[in-house]
CSV table of C-alpha atoms in Angstrom, one decimal:
chain,number,residue,atom,x,y,z
A,1154,MET,CA,45.8,-42.5,-103.2
A,1155,SER,CA,46.6,-46.1,-102.5
A,1156,LYS,CA,48.0,-47.1,-99.2
A,1157,VAL,CA,49.7,-50.5,-98.7
A,1158,LYS,CA,48.4,-52.3,-95.5
A,1159,ARG,CA,50.5,-55.0,-94.0
A,1160,PHE,CA,48.6,-58.2,-93.0
A,1161,TYR,CA,49.7,-60.2,-89.9
A,1162,TYR,CA,48.4,-63.5,-88.5
A,1163,ASN,CA,49.4,-64.6,-85.0
A,1164,GLY,CA,52.1,-61.9,-85.0
A,1165,LYS,CA,53.7,-63.1,-88.3
A,1166,TYR,CA,53.8,-61.0,-91.4
A,1167,ILE,CA,51.8,-62.8,-94.1
A,1168,GLY,CA,51.6,-60.3,-96.9
A,1169,ASN,CA,50.0,-57.0,-97.8
A,1170,TYR,CA,47.1,-55.4,-99.8
A,1171,SER,CA,46.3,-52.1,-101.2
A,1172,CYS,CA,43.2,-50.3,-102.5
A,1173,SER,CA,42.0,-46.8,-103.1
A,1174,ILE,CA,38.8,-45.0,-103.8
A,1175,ASP,CA,38.5,-43.7,-107.4
A,1176,GLU,CA,39.1,-40.0,-107.5
A,1177,HIS,CA,36.3,-39.4,-110.0
A,1178,ASN,CA,33.8,-41.9,-108.7
A,1179,LYS,CA,33.7,-42.1,-104.9
A,1180,ASP,CA,31.5,-45.2,-105.0
A,1181,LEU,CA,34.3,-47.2,-106.7
A,1182,VAL,CA,37.2,-48.9,-105.0
A,1183,HIS,CA,40.2,-50.1,-107.0
A,1184,ILE,CA,41.9,-53.1,-105.5
A,1185,TRP,CA,45.6,-52.8,-106.6
A,1186,THR,CA,47.3,-55.7,-104.8
A,1187,ILE,CA,46.7,-58.7,-102.6
A,1188,ASN,CA,50.1,-60.3,-101.9
A,1189,VAL,CA,50.6,-63.4,-99.8
A,1190,LEU,CA,54.1,-64.6,-99.1
A,1191,PRO,CA,54.7,-67.9,-101.0
A,1192,ARG,CA,55.1,-70.0,-97.8
A,1193,TYR,CA,51.6,-68.8,-96.7
A,1194,GLN,CA,49.7,-69.2,-100.0
A,1195,GLY,CA,46.8,-71.6,-100.2
A,1196,ARG,CA,45.8,-71.1,-96.5
A,1197,GLY,CA,43.0,-68.6,-97.0
A,1198,PHE,CA,45.0,-65.5,-96.2
A,1199,GLY,CA,44.2,-63.9,-99.6
A,1200,SER,CA,40.5,-64.4,-98.8
A,1201,GLN,CA,41.0,-62.8,-95.4
A,1202,MET,CA,42.6,-59.7,-97.0
A,1203,LEU,CA,39.9,-59.4,-99.7
A,1204,SER,CA,37.2,-59.8,-97.0
A,1205,LYS,CA,38.8,-57.0,-95.0
A,1206,ILE,CA,38.8,-54.7,-98.1
A,1207,ILE,CA,35.1,-55.5,-98.7
A,1208,GLU,CA,34.3,-55.0,-95.0
A,1209,GLU,CA,36.1,-51.6,-94.9
A,1210,ASN,CA,34.2,-50.4,-98.0
A,1211,ASP,CA,30.9,-52.3,-97.8
A,1212,ASP,CA,28.9,-49.6,-99.5
A,1213,LYS,CA,31.1,-49.4,-102.6
A,1214,LYS,CA,31.6,-51.1,-105.9
A,1215,PHE,CA,34.9,-52.8,-106.6
A,1216,GLN,CA,37.3,-53.3,-109.5
A,1217,ALA,CA,40.6,-55.1,-109.8
A,1218,VAL,CA,43.0,-55.9,-112.6
A,1219,ILE,CA,44.1,-59.5,-112.5
A,1220,LEU,CA,47.8,-59.6,-113.3
A,1221,GLY,CA,48.9,-62.6,-115.3
A,1222,GLY,CA,45.6,-62.8,-117.1
A,1223,MET,CA,43.5,-66.0,-117.3
A,1224,GLU,CA,46.6,-68.0,-116.2
A,1225,ASN,CA,46.3,-66.5,-112.7
A,1226,ILE,CA,43.9,-69.2,-111.6
A,1227,ALA,CA,44.3,-68.4,-107.9
A,1228,SER,CA,43.3,-64.8,-108.3
A,1229,ILE,CA,40.3,-65.7,-110.5
A,1230,LYS,CA,39.1,-68.2,-107.9
A,1231,LEU,CA,39.6,-65.7,-105.1
A,1232,PHE,CA,37.5,-63.0,-106.7
A,1233,THR,CA,34.8,-65.3,-108.0
A,1234,LYS,CA,34.4,-66.7,-104.5
A,1235,TYR,CA,33.4,-63.2,-103.4
A,1236,ASN,CA,30.9,-62.8,-106.3
A,1237,PHE,CA,33.2,-60.7,-108.5
A,1238,LYS,CA,32.5,-61.0,-112.3
A,1239,ILE,CA,35.5,-61.7,-114.4
A,1240,ILE,CA,35.6,-59.5,-117.5
A,1241,LYS,CA,38.1,-59.5,-120.4
A,1242,LEU,CA,38.6,-56.2,-122.2
A,1243,ASP,CA,41.4,-56.1,-124.8
A,1244,ASP,CA,44.4,-57.7,-123.1
A,1245,GLN,CA,43.3,-57.0,-119.5
A,1246,ILE,CA,41.3,-59.2,-117.2
A,1247,TYR,CA,39.2,-57.4,-114.6
A,1248,ALA,CA,37.3,-58.5,-111.5
A,1249,CYS,CA,34.3,-56.3,-110.8
A,1250,ARG,CA,31.6,-56.3,-108.2
């Protein structure tokens, strides 16, 4: 089950993220969301959230669906920065590591 975790920086709410371990494959983590409030975007907070997800699950593999497809440049850049492979299957774009 996915739990949304709130992300704060210097006491200010910046956004949230959620992930869960796959119920059939305990070695796989699904990243459901990484949300940064618009006024804080472009400042590295998405990277900090993704880094925290990886750190908390460092012995696992990861998968995320990129909403907005190939037009979601910010998400694609974020995931490739952390060595995720971008894969297109049918109409979905996935980031896997």
